[in-house]
Short mmCIF file of C-alpha atoms and ligand atoms in Angstrom, two decimals:
data_model
loop_
_atom_site.label_atom_id
_atom_site.label_comp_id
_atom_site.label_asym_id
_atom_site.label_seq_id
_atom_site.Cartn_x
_atom_site.Cartn_y
_atom_site.Cartn_z
CA MET C 11 9.01 -14.25 10.44
CA LYS C 12 9.18 -16.16 6.66
CA HIS C 13 7.90 -15.04 3.13
CA ILE C 14 4.92 -17.22 2.21
CA TYR C 15 5.97 -16.77 -1.53
CA ASN C 16 8.45 -18.38 -0.89
CA TYR C 17 6.89 -22.10 -0.25
CA SER C 18 4.98 -24.12 -2.95
CA LEU C 19 2.20 -25.88 -1.78
CA GLU C 20 4.14 -28.97 -0.78
CA GLU C 21 5.76 -26.85 1.45
CA LEU C 22 3.09 -24.97 3.02
CA THR C 23 1.11 -28.33 3.51
CA ASP C 24 4.25 -29.49 5.63
CA TYR C 25 4.55 -26.16 7.70
CA PHE C 26 0.70 -26.44 8.40
CA LYS C 27 2.04 -30.60 9.01
CA SER C 28 4.22 -28.98 12.10
CA ILE C 29 2.30 -26.63 13.20
CA GLN C 30 -0.69 -29.05 13.91
CA GLN C 31 -2.32 -27.84 11.34
CA LYS C 32 -4.51 -29.58 9.51
CA PRO C 33 -2.97 -30.22 5.25
CA PHE C 34 -6.11 -28.75 3.49
CA ARG C 35 -5.69 -25.88 4.98
CA ALA C 36 -2.35 -24.55 3.26
CA LYS C 37 -4.12 -25.03 -0.11
CA GLN C 38 -7.06 -22.14 0.93
CA VAL C 39 -4.35 -20.12 1.98
CA PHE C 40 -2.85 -20.71 -1.70
CA GLN C 41 -6.13 -19.56 -3.09
CA TRP C 42 -6.46 -16.55 -1.18
CA LEU C 43 -2.92 -15.54 -2.15
CA TYR C 44 -2.82 -16.24 -5.20
CA GLN C 45 -5.95 -17.03 -6.13
CA LYS C 46 -8.05 -13.89 -4.43
CA MET C 47 -5.33 -11.97 -4.42
CA VAL C 48 -5.17 -11.12 -1.31
CA PHE C 49 -2.03 -9.16 1.29
CA ASP C 50 -3.27 -10.15 4.36
CA PHE C 51 -3.78 -12.98 5.83
CA GLN C 52 -6.40 -11.14 8.18
CA ASP C 53 -8.75 -11.11 4.88
CA MET C 54 -8.89 -15.10 4.80
CA SER C 55 -11.99 -15.20 6.06
CA ASN C 56 -12.66 -19.33 6.16
CA VAL C 57 -9.58 -19.39 7.99
CA SER C 58 -9.83 -20.14 12.09
CA LYS C 59 -8.72 -17.09 14.16
CA ASP C 60 -6.38 -18.71 15.76
CA LEU C 61 -4.27 -20.20 12.72
CA ARG C 62 -4.71 -16.50 11.36
CA GLU C 63 -3.00 -14.82 13.58
CA GLN C 64 -0.24 -17.44 14.02
CA LEU C 65 0.25 -16.99 10.68
CA THR C 66 -0.05 -13.52 10.93
CA GLN C 67 2.93 -13.87 13.61
CA GLU C 68 5.78 -16.03 11.89
CA MET C 69 5.16 -15.05 7.92
CA LYS C 70 5.66 -12.43 6.08
CA ILE C 71 3.36 -11.43 2.87
CA ASP C 72 5.75 -8.68 1.94
CA VAL C 73 4.39 -7.46 -1.65
CA PHE C 74 7.28 -5.41 -2.52
CA GLU C 75 7.00 -1.43 -2.32
CA ILE C 76 7.11 0.24 -5.62
CA LYS C 77 10.03 3.10 -5.80
CA GLU C 78 9.42 3.63 -9.31
CA LYS C 79 7.29 3.24 -12.36
CA GLN C 80 7.60 4.43 -15.80
CA VAL C 81 4.28 4.26 -18.16
CA SER C 82 5.72 4.27 -21.84
CA VAL C 83 2.90 5.45 -24.29
CA ASP C 84 2.11 1.83 -25.35
CA GLY C 85 1.02 0.44 -22.35
CA THR C 86 3.46 -1.18 -20.95
CA ALA C 87 4.99 -0.10 -17.46
CA LYS C 88 8.36 -0.32 -16.14
CA TYR C 89 9.10 -1.21 -12.16
CA LEU C 90 11.31 -1.24 -10.05
CA PHE C 91 11.25 -2.99 -6.97
CA LYS C 92 13.59 -2.70 -3.71
CA LEU C 93 13.91 -6.05 -2.53
CA GLU C 94 14.96 -6.51 1.40
CA ASP C 95 18.94 -6.33 1.61
CA GLY C 96 18.67 -2.92 -0.84
CA HIS C 97 19.47 -4.61 -3.49
CA LEU C 98 17.75 -2.76 -6.73
CA ILE C 99 15.56 -4.75 -9.57
CA GLU C 100 13.98 -4.31 -12.31
CA THR C 101 10.65 -6.45 -13.79
CA VAL C 102 8.10 -5.40 -16.75
CA LEU C 103 4.56 -5.84 -17.94
CA MET C 104 4.00 -5.98 -21.97
CA LYS C 105 0.24 -5.23 -22.89
CA HIS C 106 -0.04 -7.99 -26.01
CA ASP C 107 -3.88 -8.90 -28.35
CA TYR C 108 -3.41 -12.10 -26.26
CA GLY C 109 -2.58 -10.49 -22.52
CA GLN C 110 -0.68 -9.32 -21.00
CA SER C 111 3.28 -10.68 -20.62
CA LEU C 112 5.44 -10.23 -17.30
CA CYS C 113 9.53 -10.52 -17.61
CA VAL C 114 10.53 -11.53 -14.49
CA THR C 115 14.21 -10.95 -13.17
CA SER C 116 15.94 -13.78 -11.91
CA GLN C 117 19.08 -12.02 -10.53
CA VAL C 118 20.42 -9.34 -8.79
CA GLY C 119 22.76 -8.44 -11.90
CA CYS C 120 23.99 -11.35 -14.41
CA ASN C 121 27.76 -12.59 -14.46
CA MET C 122 27.42 -14.06 -18.18
CA LYS C 123 29.18 -10.30 -19.72
CA CYS C 124 26.98 -10.97 -22.78
CA SER C 125 28.85 -7.31 -25.09
CA PHE C 126 25.41 -5.31 -25.75
CA CYS C 127 23.80 -5.80 -22.88
CA ALA C 128 22.94 -3.46 -20.52
CA SER C 129 22.10 -5.81 -17.49
CA GLY C 130 25.48 -7.57 -17.44
CA LEU C 131 27.36 -3.44 -16.29
CA LEU C 132 26.78 -4.29 -12.72
CA ARG C 133 28.69 -8.32 -12.24
CA LYS C 134 25.86 -10.68 -10.33
CA GLN C 135 24.96 -9.91 -6.69
CA ARG C 136 22.88 -12.30 -5.64
CA ASN C 137 20.49 -15.24 -7.08
CA LEU C 138 17.17 -14.35 -6.42
CA THR C 139 15.02 -16.80 -4.52
CA ALA C 140 10.93 -18.43 -6.03
CA GLY C 141 9.51 -15.71 -3.27
CA GLU C 142 11.69 -13.10 -4.61
CA MET C 143 10.76 -13.65 -8.35
CA VAL C 144 6.61 -14.82 -6.89
CA ASN C 145 6.77 -11.01 -5.33
CA GLN C 146 6.95 -9.23 -8.69
CA VAL C 147 4.17 -11.00 -10.36
CA MET C 148 2.13 -10.15 -7.00
CA ALA C 149 3.69 -6.67 -6.80
CA VAL C 150 2.51 -6.06 -10.81
CA ALA C 151 -1.03 -7.85 -10.41
CA ARG C 152 -1.75 -5.67 -7.18
CA ASP C 153 -0.53 -2.48 -8.13
CA SER C 154 -1.87 -2.38 -12.33
CA GLN C 155 -4.95 -4.97 -10.79
CA ILE C 156 -5.33 -7.84 -13.68
CA ARG C 157 -3.94 -11.62 -13.97
CA ILE C 158 -0.63 -12.06 -15.95
CA SER C 159 -1.39 -14.12 -18.94
CA HIS C 160 2.15 -14.74 -19.41
CA VAL C 161 5.18 -14.48 -17.65
CA VAL C 162 9.06 -14.31 -19.92
CA ILE C 163 11.60 -14.89 -17.24
CA MET C 164 13.96 -12.99 -19.41
CA GLY C 165 14.48 -10.32 -16.85
CA THR C 166 18.29 -9.48 -15.48
CA GLY C 167 20.53 -13.16 -14.78
CA GLU C 168 20.58 -16.28 -15.95
CA PRO C 169 17.19 -18.10 -15.09
CA PHE C 170 19.74 -21.13 -15.36
CA ASP C 171 22.05 -19.85 -13.46
CA ASN C 172 20.02 -20.25 -10.75
CA TYR C 173 18.03 -23.42 -11.68
CA ASP C 174 16.81 -24.50 -8.29
CA GLU C 175 15.25 -21.16 -7.79
CA VAL C 176 13.88 -20.58 -11.08
CA MET C 177 12.28 -23.69 -11.26
CA LYS C 178 10.29 -23.63 -8.44
CA PHE C 179 9.59 -20.31 -9.31
CA VAL C 180 7.51 -21.75 -12.03
CA ARG C 181 5.65 -24.85 -10.40
CA ILE C 182 4.49 -22.26 -8.02
CA ILE C 183 2.58 -19.67 -10.43
CA ASN C 184 2.12 -22.76 -12.41
CA HIS C 185 -0.14 -24.72 -9.60
CA PRO C 186 -3.42 -25.52 -10.57
CA HIS C 187 -4.95 -24.40 -6.75
CA GLY C 188 -2.64 -21.03 -7.15
CA LEU C 189 -1.58 -18.57 -10.37
CA ALA C 190 -2.58 -21.43 -12.84
CA ILE C 191 0.13 -19.50 -15.40
CA GLY C 192 0.15 -22.86 -18.06
CA ALA C 193 2.77 -23.99 -18.91
CA ARG C 194 2.37 -23.08 -22.32
CA HIS C 195 2.19 -19.58 -21.19
CA ILE C 196 6.01 -19.30 -19.74
CA THR C 197 8.65 -19.05 -21.09
CA ILE C 198 12.56 -19.65 -19.98
CA SER C 199 15.45 -17.50 -21.76
CA THR C 200 18.72 -18.39 -21.79
CA CYS C 201 22.27 -17.49 -22.73
CA GLY C 202 22.85 -21.20 -23.66
CA LEU C 203 24.33 -23.01 -20.50
CA VAL C 204 24.23 -26.99 -21.86
CA PRO C 205 24.45 -28.72 -18.49
CA MET C 206 20.99 -27.09 -17.28
CA ILE C 207 19.72 -27.29 -20.86
CA GLU C 208 19.79 -31.22 -20.34
CA ARG C 209 18.31 -31.21 -17.34
CA TYR C 210 15.82 -29.44 -17.76
CA SER C 211 14.90 -31.64 -20.49
CA HIS C 212 14.00 -34.07 -17.52
CA GLU C 213 12.16 -31.54 -16.12
CA GLY C 214 8.11 -30.99 -15.18
CA PRO C 215 6.25 -28.70 -15.99
CA GLN C 216 7.87 -28.39 -19.71
CA THR C 217 8.01 -24.29 -20.46
CA ASN C 218 8.71 -23.00 -23.48
CA LEU C 219 12.94 -22.49 -23.83
CA ALA C 220 14.41 -19.73 -25.68
CA ILE C 221 17.47 -19.54 -26.41
CA SER C 222 20.01 -16.02 -27.11
CA LEU C 223 22.00 -16.51 -30.19
CA HIS C 224 22.46 -13.78 -31.48
CA ALA C 225 25.15 -15.23 -34.35
CA PRO C 226 25.76 -17.53 -37.57
CA ASN C 227 29.64 -18.28 -36.04
CA ASP C 228 31.45 -19.09 -33.09
CA ASP C 229 33.86 -15.95 -34.30
CA ILE C 230 30.58 -13.37 -33.85
CA ARG C 231 28.88 -14.94 -31.64
CA ASN C 232 32.90 -15.50 -28.95
CA GLN C 233 32.77 -11.79 -29.35
CA LEU C 234 29.28 -11.23 -27.63
CA MET C 235 28.63 -14.26 -25.56
CA PRO C 236 31.53 -14.92 -23.30
CA VAL C 237 28.96 -18.06 -22.49
CA ASN C 238 30.08 -19.90 -26.46
CA LYS C 239 33.42 -19.81 -25.40
CA VAL C 240 32.80 -22.60 -23.23
CA TYR C 241 30.04 -23.96 -24.70
CA ASN C 242 30.68 -23.21 -28.89
CA MET C 243 27.49 -23.18 -30.92
CA ASP C 244 28.02 -26.97 -32.21
CA VAL C 245 27.87 -27.77 -28.75
CA LEU C 246 25.12 -26.01 -28.02
CA ARG C 247 23.00 -27.49 -30.92
CA GLU C 248 23.56 -31.02 -29.88
CA SER C 249 22.09 -30.11 -26.72
CA ILE C 250 19.39 -28.29 -28.77
CA LYS C 251 18.58 -31.40 -30.39
CA LYS C 252 18.39 -33.39 -27.78
CA TYR C 253 16.18 -31.34 -25.99
CA ILE C 254 13.76 -31.43 -28.79
CA GLU C 255 14.14 -34.62 -28.99
CA VAL C 256 12.90 -35.60 -25.51
CA THR C 257 10.11 -33.31 -24.92
CA ASN C 258 8.68 -33.13 -28.36
CA ARG C 259 9.14 -29.64 -27.76
CA ARG C 260 9.64 -26.56 -30.59
CA VAL C 261 12.83 -23.93 -29.66
CA THR C 262 12.85 -20.19 -29.67
CA PHE C 263 16.14 -18.98 -30.79
CA GLU C 264 17.31 -15.32 -30.41
CA TYR C 265 18.89 -13.21 -32.82
CA ILE C 266 19.37 -9.34 -32.15
CA LEU C 267 19.71 -8.04 -35.31
CA LEU C 268 22.95 -4.82 -34.54
CA ASN C 269 24.86 -2.88 -37.09
CA GLY C 270 26.97 -4.29 -39.42
CA ILE C 271 27.57 -7.21 -36.86
CA ASN C 272 25.49 -9.81 -37.61
CA ASP C 273 23.24 -9.17 -39.84
CA SER C 274 24.69 -9.34 -43.05
CA LEU C 275 22.87 -11.59 -45.97
CA SER C 276 26.29 -14.09 -45.77
CA CYS C 277 25.47 -14.01 -41.71
CA ALA C 278 21.55 -14.88 -42.31
CA ARG C 279 22.03 -17.59 -44.57
CA GLN C 280 24.52 -19.35 -42.16
CA LEU C 281 22.20 -19.20 -39.29
CA ALA C 282 20.06 -20.85 -42.07
CA HIS C 283 22.65 -23.45 -42.30
CA TYR C 284 22.48 -24.03 -38.80
CA VAL C 285 18.77 -24.13 -37.62
CA ARG C 286 18.18 -26.90 -41.03
CA GLY C 287 16.73 -29.81 -39.22
CA LEU C 288 16.21 -28.71 -35.62
CA ASN C 289 11.88 -27.62 -34.69
CA VAL C 290 12.42 -24.13 -34.53
CA TYR C 291 11.79 -21.24 -34.40
CA ILE C 292 13.98 -17.50 -34.66
CA ASN C 293 12.54 -14.54 -32.69
CA LEU C 294 14.60 -11.22 -34.38
CA ILE C 295 15.07 -8.67 -31.64
CA PRO C 296 15.40 -5.04 -32.98
CA TYR C 297 18.51 -3.86 -30.98
CA ASN C 298 17.83 -1.36 -27.94
CA SER C 299 20.93 0.70 -28.00
CA VAL C 300 22.78 0.54 -24.59
CA ASP C 301 25.76 3.72 -25.07
CA GLU C 302 27.85 2.48 -23.31
CA HIS C 303 27.94 -0.97 -25.46
CA GLY C 304 28.19 0.92 -28.90
CA TYR C 305 26.42 -1.41 -30.55
CA GLN C 306 23.65 0.22 -33.30
CA ALA C 307 20.21 -1.48 -33.97
CA SER C 308 21.00 -3.44 -37.91
CA GLN C 309 18.58 -1.15 -40.83
CA HIS C 310 18.37 -4.57 -42.40
CA VAL C 311 15.70 -6.57 -40.01
CA GLU C 312 13.45 -7.00 -42.69
CA GLU C 313 15.83 -8.20 -45.38
CA PHE C 314 17.51 -10.35 -42.68
CA LYS C 315 13.94 -11.62 -41.63
CA ASP C 316 13.13 -12.01 -45.96
CA GLU C 317 16.26 -14.16 -46.67
CA LEU C 318 15.41 -16.56 -43.72
CA LEU C 319 11.80 -17.23 -45.09
CA ARG C 320 13.41 -17.57 -48.91
CA LEU C 321 15.96 -20.48 -46.68
CA LYS C 322 11.68 -21.40 -45.52
CA ILE C 323 13.09 -20.46 -41.78
CA ASN C 324 9.91 -20.21 -39.31
CA CYS C 325 10.98 -16.31 -38.14
CA THR C 326 9.31 -13.61 -36.88
CA VAL C 327 10.53 -9.67 -35.62
CA ARG C 328 10.01 -9.30 -32.30
CA LYS C 329 7.62 -6.07 -31.48
CA GLU C 330 8.76 -3.63 -29.33
CA HIS C 331 7.57 -1.87 -26.20
CA GLY C 332 8.42 0.91 -23.97
CA ARG C 333 11.24 2.80 -26.23
CA ASP C 334 10.14 5.49 -25.00
CA ILE C 335 11.00 4.32 -21.08
CA ASP C 336 15.20 3.28 -20.70
CA GLY C 337 13.22 0.21 -22.28
CA ALA C 338 15.87 -1.93 -22.35
CA CYS C 339 16.86 -4.36 -20.35
CA GLY C 340 18.43 -3.48 -17.42
CA GLN C 341 18.55 0.26 -18.32
CA LEU C 342 16.82 1.07 -15.90
CA ARG C 343 18.00 0.09 -12.98
CA ALA C 344 21.82 0.71 -13.71
CA LYS C 345 20.90 3.86 -14.02
CA ARG C 346 19.29 4.30 -10.85
CA SER C 347 22.65 2.37 -9.66
CA GLY C 348 24.79 4.32 -10.53
CA VAL C 349 25.93 2.97 -13.49
CA ILE C 350 25.14 4.92 -16.09
N1 LIG X 262 19.40 -14.56 -19.34
C1 LIG X 262 18.60 -14.31 -20.12
C2 LIG X 262 18.00 -13.94 -20.05
C3 LIG X 262 18.24 -12.57 -19.75
S1 LIG X 262 18.03 -11.72 -20.98
C4 LIG X 262 19.56 -15.03 -21.84
O1 LIG X 262 20.84 -14.55 -22.23
O2 LIG X 262 18.50 -15.06 -22.80
C5 LIG X 262 16.65 -11.45 -21.69
C6 LIG X 262 16.40 -11.03 -23.47
O3 LIG X 262 17.22 -9.76 -23.79
C7 LIG X 262 18.62 -12.43 -23.96
O4 LIG X 262 17.94 -12.41 -25.16
C8 LIG X 262 19.29 -11.13 -24.56
O5 LIG X 262 20.67 -11.39 -25.14
C9 LIG X 262 18.30 -9.90 -25.03
N2 LIG X 262 18.57 -8.82 -25.03
C10 LIG X 262 19.88 -8.65 -23.82
N3 LIG X 262 20.43 -6.55 -24.47
C11 LIG X 262 19.17 -6.06 -25.28
C12 LIG X 262 19.26 -5.12 -25.68
N4 LIG X 262 19.91 -4.24 -24.97
N5 LIG X 262 18.66 -5.02 -26.87
C13 LIG X 262 17.71 -6.15 -27.27
N6 LIG X 262 18.10 -7.27 -26.22
C14 LIG X 262 18.25 -7.26 -25.61
#
């Protein structure tokens, strides 16, 4: 059986041609799936009965089963889904004044080994397919009865370590005949895999790009993020500079504030120096503590922010969501898998 969420419109069109169906049928089916949010081929009333039968025989609209759902007092909903092969993944729906954003997982586990992150407590088992990422959007949309306006690829996993499937996912949810989530409403977050940043600058559609920086210098970044030993901060800066030149888009730096590690005023000044001259914006993230890692949230978030603002660096503090529901990335899954 084929998973229909794994098909781009172009692939579905080719498939329809291969079964001697008119290509425009693919567009109709795509619209049923994503615009009318239908979950059974039999409900696609303008599709011929024969084709509906054939699709039912050959393809699945297998929306994930919700294994567990936690809802926070602020409306954040955290979903635990079980994949076909039994792996568990997390997806988080956050409510904002501009709409809702869905934090999508791109891999089962993660190999980047960032020392503060709960996701890395479980090594990468495998990449998710594009269809499994689309499925997260559809399963949450169905459960919550809302249209998801924004997607951030910031759940478990390193999206640029699963490049092709993530790109396909972006194209499927961006397609005007499908969910039509605008490229400016989609954010890919990477720990800084430089060759992929370069490759991504030539890719379409151009979504927002966020870089997990978390440190103002190589000494601190090496401790927090092993990826820095491969692509250090100079190399990373150079690749971002080029990316901005090619795409003409502003990049976001994410910076988690960890008590006594990277939150001093001197760190703020080094950070300001690092970003000076780049069209970037800094998102300061209050740390969501993960007991196993021993880091604490900074007590100096406001001072750090004020120092950056004083130095004329664009920055904001990210609003926290779902503190009361195992909010930190990957925590629910790690708990249910018996790791923490
Ligand atoms: N691998 C990608 C995307 C997944 S992590 C990346 O590194 O960007 C998404 C964001 O959440 C990253 O900025 C990550 O550093 C941050 N993050 C991880 N653990 C966190 C925690 N416990 N509290 C706050 N942010 C965290």
